[in-house]
Coordinates of N, CA and C in Angstrom, one line a residue:
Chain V
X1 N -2.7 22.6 11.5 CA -2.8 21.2 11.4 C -3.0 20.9 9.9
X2 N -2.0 20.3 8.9 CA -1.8 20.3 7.9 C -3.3 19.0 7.3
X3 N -3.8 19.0 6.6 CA -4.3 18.0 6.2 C -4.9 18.1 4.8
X4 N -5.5 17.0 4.1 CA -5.8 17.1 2.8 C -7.4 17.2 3.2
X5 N -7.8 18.2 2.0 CA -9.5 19.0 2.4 C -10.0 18.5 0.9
X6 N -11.3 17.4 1.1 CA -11.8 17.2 0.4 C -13.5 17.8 -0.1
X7 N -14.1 18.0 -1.2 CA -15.1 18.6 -0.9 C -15.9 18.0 -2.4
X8 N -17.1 17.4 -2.7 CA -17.7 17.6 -0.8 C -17.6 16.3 -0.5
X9 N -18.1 15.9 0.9 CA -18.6 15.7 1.8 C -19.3 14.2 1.1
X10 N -20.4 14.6 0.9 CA -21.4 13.8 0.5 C -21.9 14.6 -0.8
X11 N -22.7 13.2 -1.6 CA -22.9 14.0 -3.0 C -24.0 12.7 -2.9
X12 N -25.7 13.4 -3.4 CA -26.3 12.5 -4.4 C -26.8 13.1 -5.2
X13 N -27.0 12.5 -6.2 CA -26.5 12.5 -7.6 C -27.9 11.5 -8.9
X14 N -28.6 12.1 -9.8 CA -29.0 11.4 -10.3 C -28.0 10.7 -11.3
X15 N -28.6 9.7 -12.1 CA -27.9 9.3 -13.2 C -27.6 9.8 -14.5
X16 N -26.9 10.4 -15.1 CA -26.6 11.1 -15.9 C -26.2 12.4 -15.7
X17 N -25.8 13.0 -14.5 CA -25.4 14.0 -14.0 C -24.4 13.9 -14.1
X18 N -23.5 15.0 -14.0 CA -21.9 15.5 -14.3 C -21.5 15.5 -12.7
X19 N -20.6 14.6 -11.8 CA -20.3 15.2 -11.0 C -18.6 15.3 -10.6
X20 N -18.8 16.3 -9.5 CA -16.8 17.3 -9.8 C -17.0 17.2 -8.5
X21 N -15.7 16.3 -7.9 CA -15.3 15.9 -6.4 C -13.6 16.7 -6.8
X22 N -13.3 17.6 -5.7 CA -12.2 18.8 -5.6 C -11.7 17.8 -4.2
X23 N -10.2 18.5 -4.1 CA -9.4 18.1 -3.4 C -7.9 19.4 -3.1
X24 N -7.8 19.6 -2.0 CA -6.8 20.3 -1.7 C -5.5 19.2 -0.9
X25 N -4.5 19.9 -1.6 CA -3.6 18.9 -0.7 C -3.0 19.6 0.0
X26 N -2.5 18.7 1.0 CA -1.3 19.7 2.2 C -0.7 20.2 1.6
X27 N -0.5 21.4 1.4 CA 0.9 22.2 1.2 C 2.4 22.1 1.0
X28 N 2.9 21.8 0.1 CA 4.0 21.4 -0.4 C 4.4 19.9 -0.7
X29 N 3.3 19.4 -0.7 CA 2.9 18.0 -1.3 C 2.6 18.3 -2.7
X30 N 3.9 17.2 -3.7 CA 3.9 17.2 -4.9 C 3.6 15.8 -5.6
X31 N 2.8 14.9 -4.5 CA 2.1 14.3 -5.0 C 0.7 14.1 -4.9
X32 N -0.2 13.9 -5.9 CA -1.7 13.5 -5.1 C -2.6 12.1 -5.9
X33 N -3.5 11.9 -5.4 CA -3.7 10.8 -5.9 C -5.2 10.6 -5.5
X34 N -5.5 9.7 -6.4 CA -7.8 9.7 -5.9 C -7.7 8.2 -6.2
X35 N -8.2 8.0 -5.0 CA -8.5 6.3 -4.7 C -10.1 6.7 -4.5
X36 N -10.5 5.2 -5.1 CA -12.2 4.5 -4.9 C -12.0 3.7 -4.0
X37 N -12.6 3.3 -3.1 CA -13.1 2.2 -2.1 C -14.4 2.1 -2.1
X38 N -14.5 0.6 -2.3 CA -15.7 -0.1 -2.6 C -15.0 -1.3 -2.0
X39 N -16.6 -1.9 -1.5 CA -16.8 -3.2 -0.4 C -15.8 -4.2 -1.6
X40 N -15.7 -4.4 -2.8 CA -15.9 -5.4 -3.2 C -13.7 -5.5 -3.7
X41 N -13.8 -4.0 -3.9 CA -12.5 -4.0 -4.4 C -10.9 -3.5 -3.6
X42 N -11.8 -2.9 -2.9 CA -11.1 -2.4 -1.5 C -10.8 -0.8 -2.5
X43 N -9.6 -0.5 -2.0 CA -8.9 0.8 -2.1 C -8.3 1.1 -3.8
X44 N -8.7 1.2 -4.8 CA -8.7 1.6 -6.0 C -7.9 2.3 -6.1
X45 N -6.5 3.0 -7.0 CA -6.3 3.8 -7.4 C -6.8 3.9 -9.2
X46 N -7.1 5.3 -8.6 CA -7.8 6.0 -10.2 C -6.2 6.8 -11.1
X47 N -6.2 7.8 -10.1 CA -4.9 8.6 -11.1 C -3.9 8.7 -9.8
X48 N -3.3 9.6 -10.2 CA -1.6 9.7 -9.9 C -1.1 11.2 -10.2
X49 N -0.8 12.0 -9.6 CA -0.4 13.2 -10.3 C 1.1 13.2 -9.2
X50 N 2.3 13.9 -10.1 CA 3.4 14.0 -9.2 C 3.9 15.6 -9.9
X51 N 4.2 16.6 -9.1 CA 4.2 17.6 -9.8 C 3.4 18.8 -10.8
X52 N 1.6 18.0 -10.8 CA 1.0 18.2 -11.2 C 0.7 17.9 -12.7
X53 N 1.2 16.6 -12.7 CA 1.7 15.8 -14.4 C 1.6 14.4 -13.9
X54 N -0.1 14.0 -14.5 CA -0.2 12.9 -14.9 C 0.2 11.4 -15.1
X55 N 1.0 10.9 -13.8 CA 1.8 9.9 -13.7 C 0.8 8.3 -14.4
X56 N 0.0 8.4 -13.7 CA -0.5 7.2 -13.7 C -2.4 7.3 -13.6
X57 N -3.2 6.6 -14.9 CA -4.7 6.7 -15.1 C -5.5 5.5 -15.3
X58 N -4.3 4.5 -14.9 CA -4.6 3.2 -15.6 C -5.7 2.7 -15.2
X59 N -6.2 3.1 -13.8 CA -6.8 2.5 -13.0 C -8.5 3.5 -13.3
X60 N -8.4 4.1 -13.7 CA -9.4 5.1 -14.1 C -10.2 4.9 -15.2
X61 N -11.9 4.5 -15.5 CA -12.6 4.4 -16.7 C -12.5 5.6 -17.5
X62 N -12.0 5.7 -18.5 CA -11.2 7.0 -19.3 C -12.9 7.6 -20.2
X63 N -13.6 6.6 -20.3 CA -15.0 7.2 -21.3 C -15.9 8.5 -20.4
X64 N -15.9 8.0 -18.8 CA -16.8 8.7 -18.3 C -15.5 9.4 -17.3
X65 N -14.4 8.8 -16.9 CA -13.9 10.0 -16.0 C -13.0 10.7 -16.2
X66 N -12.2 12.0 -15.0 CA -11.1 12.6 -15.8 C -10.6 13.1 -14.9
X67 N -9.6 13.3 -14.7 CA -8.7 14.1 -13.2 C -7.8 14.8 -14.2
X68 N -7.5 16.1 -13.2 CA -6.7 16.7 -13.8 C -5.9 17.7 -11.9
X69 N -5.3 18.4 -12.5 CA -4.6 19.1 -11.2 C -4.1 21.4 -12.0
X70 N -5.5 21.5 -11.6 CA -5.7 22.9 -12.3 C -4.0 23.9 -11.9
X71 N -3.9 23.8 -10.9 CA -2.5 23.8 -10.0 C -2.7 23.2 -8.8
X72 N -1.6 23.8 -8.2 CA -0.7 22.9 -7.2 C -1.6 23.0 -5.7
X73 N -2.7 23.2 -5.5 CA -3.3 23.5 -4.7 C -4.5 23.3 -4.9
X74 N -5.0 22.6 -6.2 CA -6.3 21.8 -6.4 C -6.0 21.1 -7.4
X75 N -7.2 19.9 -7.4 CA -7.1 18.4 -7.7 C -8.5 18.4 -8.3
X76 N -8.8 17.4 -9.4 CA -10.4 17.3 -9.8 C -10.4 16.0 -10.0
X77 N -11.4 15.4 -9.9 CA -12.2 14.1 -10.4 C -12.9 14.4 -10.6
X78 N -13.5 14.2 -12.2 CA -14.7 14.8 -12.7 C -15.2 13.1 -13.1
X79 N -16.7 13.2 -13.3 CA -17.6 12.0 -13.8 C -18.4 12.1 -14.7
X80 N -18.6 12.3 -15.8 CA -19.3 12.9 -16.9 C -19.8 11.8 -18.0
X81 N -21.0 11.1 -18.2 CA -22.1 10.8 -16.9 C -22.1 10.1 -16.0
X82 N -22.3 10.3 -14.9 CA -22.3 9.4 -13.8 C -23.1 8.1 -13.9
X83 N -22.9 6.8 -13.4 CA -24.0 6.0 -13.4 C -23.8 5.1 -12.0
X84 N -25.2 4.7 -11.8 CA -25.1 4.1 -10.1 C -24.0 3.3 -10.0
X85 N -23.6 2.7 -10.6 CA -22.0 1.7 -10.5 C -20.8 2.4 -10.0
X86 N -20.8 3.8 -9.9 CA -19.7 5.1 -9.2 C -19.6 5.2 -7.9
X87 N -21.0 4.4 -7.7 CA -21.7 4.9 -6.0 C -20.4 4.1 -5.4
X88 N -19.4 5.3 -4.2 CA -18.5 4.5 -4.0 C -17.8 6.1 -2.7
X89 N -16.9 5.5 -2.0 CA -16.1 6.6 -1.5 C -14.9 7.1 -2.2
X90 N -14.7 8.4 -2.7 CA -13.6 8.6 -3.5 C -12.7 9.4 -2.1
X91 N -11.5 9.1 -2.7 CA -10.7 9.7 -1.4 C -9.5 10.1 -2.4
X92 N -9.3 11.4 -1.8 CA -7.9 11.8 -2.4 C -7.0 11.9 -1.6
X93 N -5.3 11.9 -1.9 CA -4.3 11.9 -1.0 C -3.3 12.5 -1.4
X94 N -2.5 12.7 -0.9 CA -1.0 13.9 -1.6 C 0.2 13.3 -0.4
X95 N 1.4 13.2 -1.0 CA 2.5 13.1 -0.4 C 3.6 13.8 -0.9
X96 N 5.0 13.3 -0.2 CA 6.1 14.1 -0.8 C 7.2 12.9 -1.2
X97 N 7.3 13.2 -2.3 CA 8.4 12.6 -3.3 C 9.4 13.7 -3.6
X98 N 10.3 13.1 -2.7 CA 11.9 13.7 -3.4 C 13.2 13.0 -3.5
X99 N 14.2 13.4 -4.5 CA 14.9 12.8 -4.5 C 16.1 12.1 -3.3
X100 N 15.6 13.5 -2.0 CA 16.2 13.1 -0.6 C 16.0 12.8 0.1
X101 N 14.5 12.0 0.0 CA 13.7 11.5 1.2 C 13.3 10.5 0.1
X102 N 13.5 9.0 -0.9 CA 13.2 8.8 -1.6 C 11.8 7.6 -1.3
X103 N 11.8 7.3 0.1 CA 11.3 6.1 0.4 C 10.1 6.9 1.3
X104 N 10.3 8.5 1.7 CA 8.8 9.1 2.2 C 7.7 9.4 0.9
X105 N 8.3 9.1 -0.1 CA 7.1 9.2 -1.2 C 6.2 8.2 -1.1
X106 N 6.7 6.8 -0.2 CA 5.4 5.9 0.3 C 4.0 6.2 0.9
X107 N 4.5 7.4 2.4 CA 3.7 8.0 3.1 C 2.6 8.7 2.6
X108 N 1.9 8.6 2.5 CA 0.7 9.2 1.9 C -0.5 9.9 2.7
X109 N -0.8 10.9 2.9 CA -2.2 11.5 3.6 C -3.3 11.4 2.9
X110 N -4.4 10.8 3.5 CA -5.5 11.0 3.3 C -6.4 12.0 3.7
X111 N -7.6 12.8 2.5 CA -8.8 13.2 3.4 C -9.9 12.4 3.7
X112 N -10.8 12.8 3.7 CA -12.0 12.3 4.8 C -12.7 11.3 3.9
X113 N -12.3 11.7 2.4 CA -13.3 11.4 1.4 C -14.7 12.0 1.0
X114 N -15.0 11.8 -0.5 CA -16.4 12.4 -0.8 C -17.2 10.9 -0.8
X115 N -18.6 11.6 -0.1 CA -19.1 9.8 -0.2 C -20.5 10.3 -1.4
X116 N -20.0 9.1 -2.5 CA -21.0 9.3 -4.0 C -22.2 8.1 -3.5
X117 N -23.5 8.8 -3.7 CA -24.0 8.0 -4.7 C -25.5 8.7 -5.3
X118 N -24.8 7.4 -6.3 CA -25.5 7.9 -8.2 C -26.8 7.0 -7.7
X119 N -27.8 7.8 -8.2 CA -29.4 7.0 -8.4 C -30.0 7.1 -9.9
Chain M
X1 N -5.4 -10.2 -10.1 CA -4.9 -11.0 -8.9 C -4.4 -10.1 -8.0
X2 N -4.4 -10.6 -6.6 CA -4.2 -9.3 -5.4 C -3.0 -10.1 -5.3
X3 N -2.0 -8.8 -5.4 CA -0.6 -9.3 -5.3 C -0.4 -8.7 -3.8
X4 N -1.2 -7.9 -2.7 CA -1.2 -8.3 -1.8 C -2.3 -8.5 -1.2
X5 N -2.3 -9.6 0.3 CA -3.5 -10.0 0.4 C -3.5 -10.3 2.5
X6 N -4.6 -9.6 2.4 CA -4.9 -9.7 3.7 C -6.3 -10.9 4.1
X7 N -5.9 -12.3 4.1 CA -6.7 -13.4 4.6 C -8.1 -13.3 5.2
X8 N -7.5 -12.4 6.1 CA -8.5 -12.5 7.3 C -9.1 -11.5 7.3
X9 N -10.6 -11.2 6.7 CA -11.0 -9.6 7.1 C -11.7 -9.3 8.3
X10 N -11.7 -10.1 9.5 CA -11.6 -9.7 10.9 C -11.5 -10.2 11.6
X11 N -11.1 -9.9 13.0 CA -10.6 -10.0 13.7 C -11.1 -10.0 15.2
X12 N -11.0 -10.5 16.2 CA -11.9 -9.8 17.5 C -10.5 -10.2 18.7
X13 N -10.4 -9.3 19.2 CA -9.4 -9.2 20.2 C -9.7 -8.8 21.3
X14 N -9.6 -9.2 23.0 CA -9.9 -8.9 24.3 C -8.8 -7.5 24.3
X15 N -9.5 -6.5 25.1 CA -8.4 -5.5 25.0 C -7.5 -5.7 26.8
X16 N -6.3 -5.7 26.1 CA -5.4 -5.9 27.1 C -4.5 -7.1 26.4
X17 N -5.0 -7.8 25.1 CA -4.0 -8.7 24.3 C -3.5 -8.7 23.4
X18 N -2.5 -9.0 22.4 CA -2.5 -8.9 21.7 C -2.8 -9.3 20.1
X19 N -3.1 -8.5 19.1 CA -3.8 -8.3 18.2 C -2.6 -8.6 17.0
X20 N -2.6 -9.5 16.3 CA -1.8 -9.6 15.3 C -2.7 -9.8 13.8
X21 N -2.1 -8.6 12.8 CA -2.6 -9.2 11.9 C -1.9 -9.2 10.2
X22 N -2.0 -10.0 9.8 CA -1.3 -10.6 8.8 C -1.5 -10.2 7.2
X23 N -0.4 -9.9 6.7 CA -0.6 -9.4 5.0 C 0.7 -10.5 4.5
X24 N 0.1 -10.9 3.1 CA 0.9 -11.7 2.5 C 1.1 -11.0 1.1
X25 N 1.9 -11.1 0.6 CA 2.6 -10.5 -1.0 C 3.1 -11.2 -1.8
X26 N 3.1 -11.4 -3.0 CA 3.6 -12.3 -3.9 C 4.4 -11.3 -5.1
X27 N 4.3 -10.1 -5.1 CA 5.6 -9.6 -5.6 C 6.8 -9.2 -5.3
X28 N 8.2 -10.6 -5.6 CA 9.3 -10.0 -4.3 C 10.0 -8.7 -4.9
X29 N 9.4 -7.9 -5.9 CA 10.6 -6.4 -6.2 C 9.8 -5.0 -5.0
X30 N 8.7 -5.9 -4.0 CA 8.2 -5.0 -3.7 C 9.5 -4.3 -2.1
X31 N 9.8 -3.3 -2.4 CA 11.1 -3.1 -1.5 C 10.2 -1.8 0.3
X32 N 9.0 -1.7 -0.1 CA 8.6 -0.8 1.5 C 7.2 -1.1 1.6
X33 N 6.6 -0.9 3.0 CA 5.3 -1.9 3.3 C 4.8 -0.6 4.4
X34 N 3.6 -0.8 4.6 CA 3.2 0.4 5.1 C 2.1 -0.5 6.1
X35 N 1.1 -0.4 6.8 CA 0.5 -0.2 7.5 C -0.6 0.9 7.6
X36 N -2.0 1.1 7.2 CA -3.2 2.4 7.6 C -4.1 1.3 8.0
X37 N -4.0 2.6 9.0 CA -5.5 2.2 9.8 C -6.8 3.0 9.4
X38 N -7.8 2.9 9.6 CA -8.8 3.6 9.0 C -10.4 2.9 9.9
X39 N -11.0 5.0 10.6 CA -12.3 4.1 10.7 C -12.9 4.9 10.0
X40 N -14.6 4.5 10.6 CA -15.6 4.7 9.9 C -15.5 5.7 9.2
X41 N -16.1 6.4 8.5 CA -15.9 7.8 8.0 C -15.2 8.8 7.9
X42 N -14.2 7.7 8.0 CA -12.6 8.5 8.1 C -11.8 8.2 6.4
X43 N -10.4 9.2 6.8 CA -9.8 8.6 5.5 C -8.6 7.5 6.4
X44 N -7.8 6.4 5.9 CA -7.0 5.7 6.0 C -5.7 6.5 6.4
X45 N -5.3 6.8 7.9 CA -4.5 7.0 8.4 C -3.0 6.2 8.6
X46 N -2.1 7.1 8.0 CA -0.6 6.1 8.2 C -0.2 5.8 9.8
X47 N 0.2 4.6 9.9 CA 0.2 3.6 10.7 C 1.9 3.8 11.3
X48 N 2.2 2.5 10.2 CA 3.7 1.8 10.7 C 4.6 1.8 9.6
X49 N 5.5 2.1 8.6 CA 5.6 1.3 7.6 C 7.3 0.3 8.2
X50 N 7.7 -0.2 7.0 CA 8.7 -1.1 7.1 C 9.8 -1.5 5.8
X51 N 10.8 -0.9 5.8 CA 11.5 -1.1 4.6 C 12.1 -2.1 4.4
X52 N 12.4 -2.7 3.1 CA 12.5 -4.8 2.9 C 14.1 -4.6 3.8
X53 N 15.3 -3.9 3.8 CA 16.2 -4.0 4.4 C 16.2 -4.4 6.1
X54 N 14.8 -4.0 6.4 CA 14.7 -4.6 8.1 C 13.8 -5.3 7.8
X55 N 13.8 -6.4 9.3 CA 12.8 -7.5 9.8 C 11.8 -6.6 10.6
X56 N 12.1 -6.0 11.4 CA 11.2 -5.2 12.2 C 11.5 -3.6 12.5
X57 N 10.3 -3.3 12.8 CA 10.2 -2.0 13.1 C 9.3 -1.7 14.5
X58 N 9.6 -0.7 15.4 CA 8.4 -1.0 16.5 C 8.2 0.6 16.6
X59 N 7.3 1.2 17.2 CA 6.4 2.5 17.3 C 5.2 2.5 18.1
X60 N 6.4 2.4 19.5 CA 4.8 2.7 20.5 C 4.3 0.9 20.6
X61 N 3.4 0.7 20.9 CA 2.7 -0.5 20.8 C 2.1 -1.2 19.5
X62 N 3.1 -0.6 18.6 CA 2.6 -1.3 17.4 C 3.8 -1.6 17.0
X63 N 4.2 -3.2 16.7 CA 5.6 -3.3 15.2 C 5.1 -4.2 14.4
X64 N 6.3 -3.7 13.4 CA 5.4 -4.5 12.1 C 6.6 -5.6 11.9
X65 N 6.4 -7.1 11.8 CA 7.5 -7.5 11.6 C 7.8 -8.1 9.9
X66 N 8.3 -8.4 9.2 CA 8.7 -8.7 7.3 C 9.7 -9.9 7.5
X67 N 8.9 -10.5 7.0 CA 9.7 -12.0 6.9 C 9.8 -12.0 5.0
X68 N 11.0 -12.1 4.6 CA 11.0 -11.5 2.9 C 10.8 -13.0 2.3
X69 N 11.4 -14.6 2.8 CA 12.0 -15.4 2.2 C 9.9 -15.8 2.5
X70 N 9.4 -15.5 3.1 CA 8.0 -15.7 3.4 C 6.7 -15.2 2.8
X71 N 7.2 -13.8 2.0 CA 6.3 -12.5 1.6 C 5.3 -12.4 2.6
X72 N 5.5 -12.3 3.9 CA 4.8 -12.1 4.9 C 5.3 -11.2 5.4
X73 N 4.5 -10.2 6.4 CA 4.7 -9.2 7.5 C 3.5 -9.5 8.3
X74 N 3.4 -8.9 9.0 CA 2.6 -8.9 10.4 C 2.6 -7.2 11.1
X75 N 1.5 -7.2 11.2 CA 1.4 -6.0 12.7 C 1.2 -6.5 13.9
X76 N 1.7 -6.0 14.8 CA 1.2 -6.8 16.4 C 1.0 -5.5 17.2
X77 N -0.2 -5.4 18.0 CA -0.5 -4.5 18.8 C -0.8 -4.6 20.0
X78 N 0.4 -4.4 21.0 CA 0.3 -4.9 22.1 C 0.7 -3.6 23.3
X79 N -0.6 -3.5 24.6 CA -1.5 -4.1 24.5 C -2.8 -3.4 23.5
X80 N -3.6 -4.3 23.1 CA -4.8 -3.6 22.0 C -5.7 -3.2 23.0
X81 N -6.2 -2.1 22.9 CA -7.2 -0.6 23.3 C -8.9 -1.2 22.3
X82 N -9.8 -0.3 23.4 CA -10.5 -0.2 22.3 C -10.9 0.9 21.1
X83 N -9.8 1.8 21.2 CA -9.6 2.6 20.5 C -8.8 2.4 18.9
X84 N -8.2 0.6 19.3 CA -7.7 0.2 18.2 C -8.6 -0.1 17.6
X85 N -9.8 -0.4 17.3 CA -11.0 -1.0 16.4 C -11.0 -0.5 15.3
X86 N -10.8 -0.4 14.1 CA -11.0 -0.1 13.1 C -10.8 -1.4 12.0
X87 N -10.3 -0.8 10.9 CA -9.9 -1.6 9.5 C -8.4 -1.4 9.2
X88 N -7.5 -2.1 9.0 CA -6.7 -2.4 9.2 C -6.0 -2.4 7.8
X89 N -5.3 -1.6 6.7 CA -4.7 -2.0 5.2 C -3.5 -2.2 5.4
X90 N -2.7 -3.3 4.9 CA -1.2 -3.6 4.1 C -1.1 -3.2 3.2
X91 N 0.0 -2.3 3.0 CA 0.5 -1.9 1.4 C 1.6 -2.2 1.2
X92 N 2.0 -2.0 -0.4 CA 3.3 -2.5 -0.5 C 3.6 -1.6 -1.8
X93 N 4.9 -1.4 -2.1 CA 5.3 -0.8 -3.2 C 6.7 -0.7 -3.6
X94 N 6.9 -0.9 -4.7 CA 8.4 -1.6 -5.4 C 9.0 -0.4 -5.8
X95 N 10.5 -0.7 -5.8 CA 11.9 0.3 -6.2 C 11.6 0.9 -8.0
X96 N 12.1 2.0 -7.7 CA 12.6 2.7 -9.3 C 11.4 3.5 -9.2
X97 N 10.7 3.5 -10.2 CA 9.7 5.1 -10.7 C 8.4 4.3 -10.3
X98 N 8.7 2.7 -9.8 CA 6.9 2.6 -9.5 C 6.7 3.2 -8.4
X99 N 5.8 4.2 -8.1 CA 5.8 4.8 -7.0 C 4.2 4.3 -6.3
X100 N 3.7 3.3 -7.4 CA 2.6 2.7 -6.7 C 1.9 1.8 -5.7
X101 N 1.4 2.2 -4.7 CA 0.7 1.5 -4.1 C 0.4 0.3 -3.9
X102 N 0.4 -0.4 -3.8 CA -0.9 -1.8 -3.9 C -1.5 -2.0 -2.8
X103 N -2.8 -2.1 -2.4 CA -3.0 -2.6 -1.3 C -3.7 -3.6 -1.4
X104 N -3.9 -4.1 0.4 CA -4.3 -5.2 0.6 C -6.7 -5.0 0.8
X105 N -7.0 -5.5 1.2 CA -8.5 -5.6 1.3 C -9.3 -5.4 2.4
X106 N -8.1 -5.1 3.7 CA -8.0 -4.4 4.5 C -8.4 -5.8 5.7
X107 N -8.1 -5.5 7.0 CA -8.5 -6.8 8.5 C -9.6 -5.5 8.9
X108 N -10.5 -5.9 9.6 CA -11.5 -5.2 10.3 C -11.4 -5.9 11.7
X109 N -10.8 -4.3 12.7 CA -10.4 -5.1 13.8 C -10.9 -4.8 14.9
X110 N -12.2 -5.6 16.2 CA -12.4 -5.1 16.8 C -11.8 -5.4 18.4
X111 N -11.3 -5.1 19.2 CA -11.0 -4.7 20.6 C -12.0 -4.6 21.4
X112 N -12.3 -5.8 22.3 CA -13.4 -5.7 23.0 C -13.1 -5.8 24.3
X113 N -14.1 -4.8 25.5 CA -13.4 -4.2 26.8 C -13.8 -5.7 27.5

C-alpha cells in the first residue's frame, strides 16, 4: 500500500529550537510538496520540488525555513529557529507529473502530517 | 485574496440526503478542479476531480458538477453516510508550468444518523 510516510508524528518544541520534519514519498513520485494548515489560512503551500529541483518557495518564510529533497526518496523541512507562530500541521505530499499523463500531476497524495508546536 | 473560495464552512446533513457543497473561483485560466476530503488527523485524501472541458463528472455517489460561465462547481453526495463527515477542500489549478494548487478553506461536513 503505497503511501507518503511522514515523520514525525508529533513534535514539541521549545522556542529557539532547530526543528527537521522528514518526508518519504511514494515511490516513483517526482513530485512533492509541504503544505502548513492552520485554522486561520487553511492549506499553505511552502515549497514545491518536481524532480528533486526547487520549483516553487514562494510561499515559505525564507529567514527561518528551508526544504530541500537530499534525493528522491527524502524530503526536509527544516525551521531554524522555530517560534510559537510555526505551531501548525505541516503535511507533505508527492505526485506524478509527466508529460503523458499531463493533468495527473493535479492528483496529489498526502501523509498523515507532522503536528508542531513551538512553546 | 482567495482566488478560490468555499462560503460555507459547514454543513449538517440527515444521512440518507443529499449533501451538496459549493466552491467558487475567480481565476478563469484555472483549467482542473479537484475535490479532498480530509478527517481528523488525517492527511487530505483525493476525492473527485473535474477538468474545465466537462460539466460533470460522477464516481460512486459523489459528482462534481463545473459551471465555467459561473466559476462555480459543486460536489453532491448522494446518499450521504455517516462516514461522509469530515472537511471538505476545492482546489483548482491553471494550464502550462503552473502546476499549483490553490485551495479553498475547506466545508466541514457533518452527516447525522
Amino acid at each position: 500500500d503505497a503511501r507518503v510516510t511522514q515523520t514525525p508524528r508529533h513534535k514539541v518544541t521549545e522556542m529557539g529550537q532547530e526543528v527537521t520534519m522528514r518526508c518519504q514519498p511514494i515511490l516513483g513520485h517526482n513530485t512533492v510538496f509541504w503544505y502548513r494548515q492552520t485554522m486561520m489560512q487553511g492549506l499553505e503551500l511552502l515549497a514545491y520540488f518536481r524532480n528533486r529541483a526547487p520549483l516553487d518557495d514562494s510561499g515559505m518564510p525564507k529567514d527561518r525555513f528551508s526544504a530541500e529533497m537530499p534525493d528522491a526518496t527524502l524530503a526536509t523541512l527544516k525551521i531554524q529557529p522555530s517560534e510559537p507562530r510555526d505551531s501548525a500541521v505541516y503535511f507533505c505530499a508527492s505526485g506524478l507529473d509527466t508529460l503523458e499523463s499531463p493533468q495527473s500531476r493535479n492528483t496529489i497524495y498526502f501523509g498523515e502530517g507532522s503536528w508542531l508546536t513551538v512553546v | 485574496d482567495q482566488q478560490v473560495k468555499q462560503n460555507s464552512p459547514s454543513l449538517s446533513v440527515q444521512e440518507g440526503r443529499i449533501s451538496i457543497l459549493n466552491c467558487d473561483y475567480t481565476n478563469s485560466m484555472f483549467d482542473y478542479f479537484l475535490w479532498y476530503k480530509k478527517y481528523p488527523a488525517e492527511g487530505p485524501t483525493f476525492l473527485i476531480s473535474i477538468s474545465s472541458i466537462k460539466d460533470k463528472n460522477e464516481d460512486g455517489r459523489f459528482t462534481v458538477f463545473l459551471n465555467k460561465s459561473a466559476k462555480h462547481l459543486s460536489l453532491h453526495i448522494v446518499p450521504s453516510q455517516p462516514g461522509d463527515s469530515a472537511v471538505y477542500f476545492c482546489a483548482a489549478s491553471g494550464a502550462g508550468n503552473n502546476r499549483k494548487l490553490i485551495w479553498g478553506l475547506g466545508t466541514s461536513l457533518a452527516v447525522n444518523p
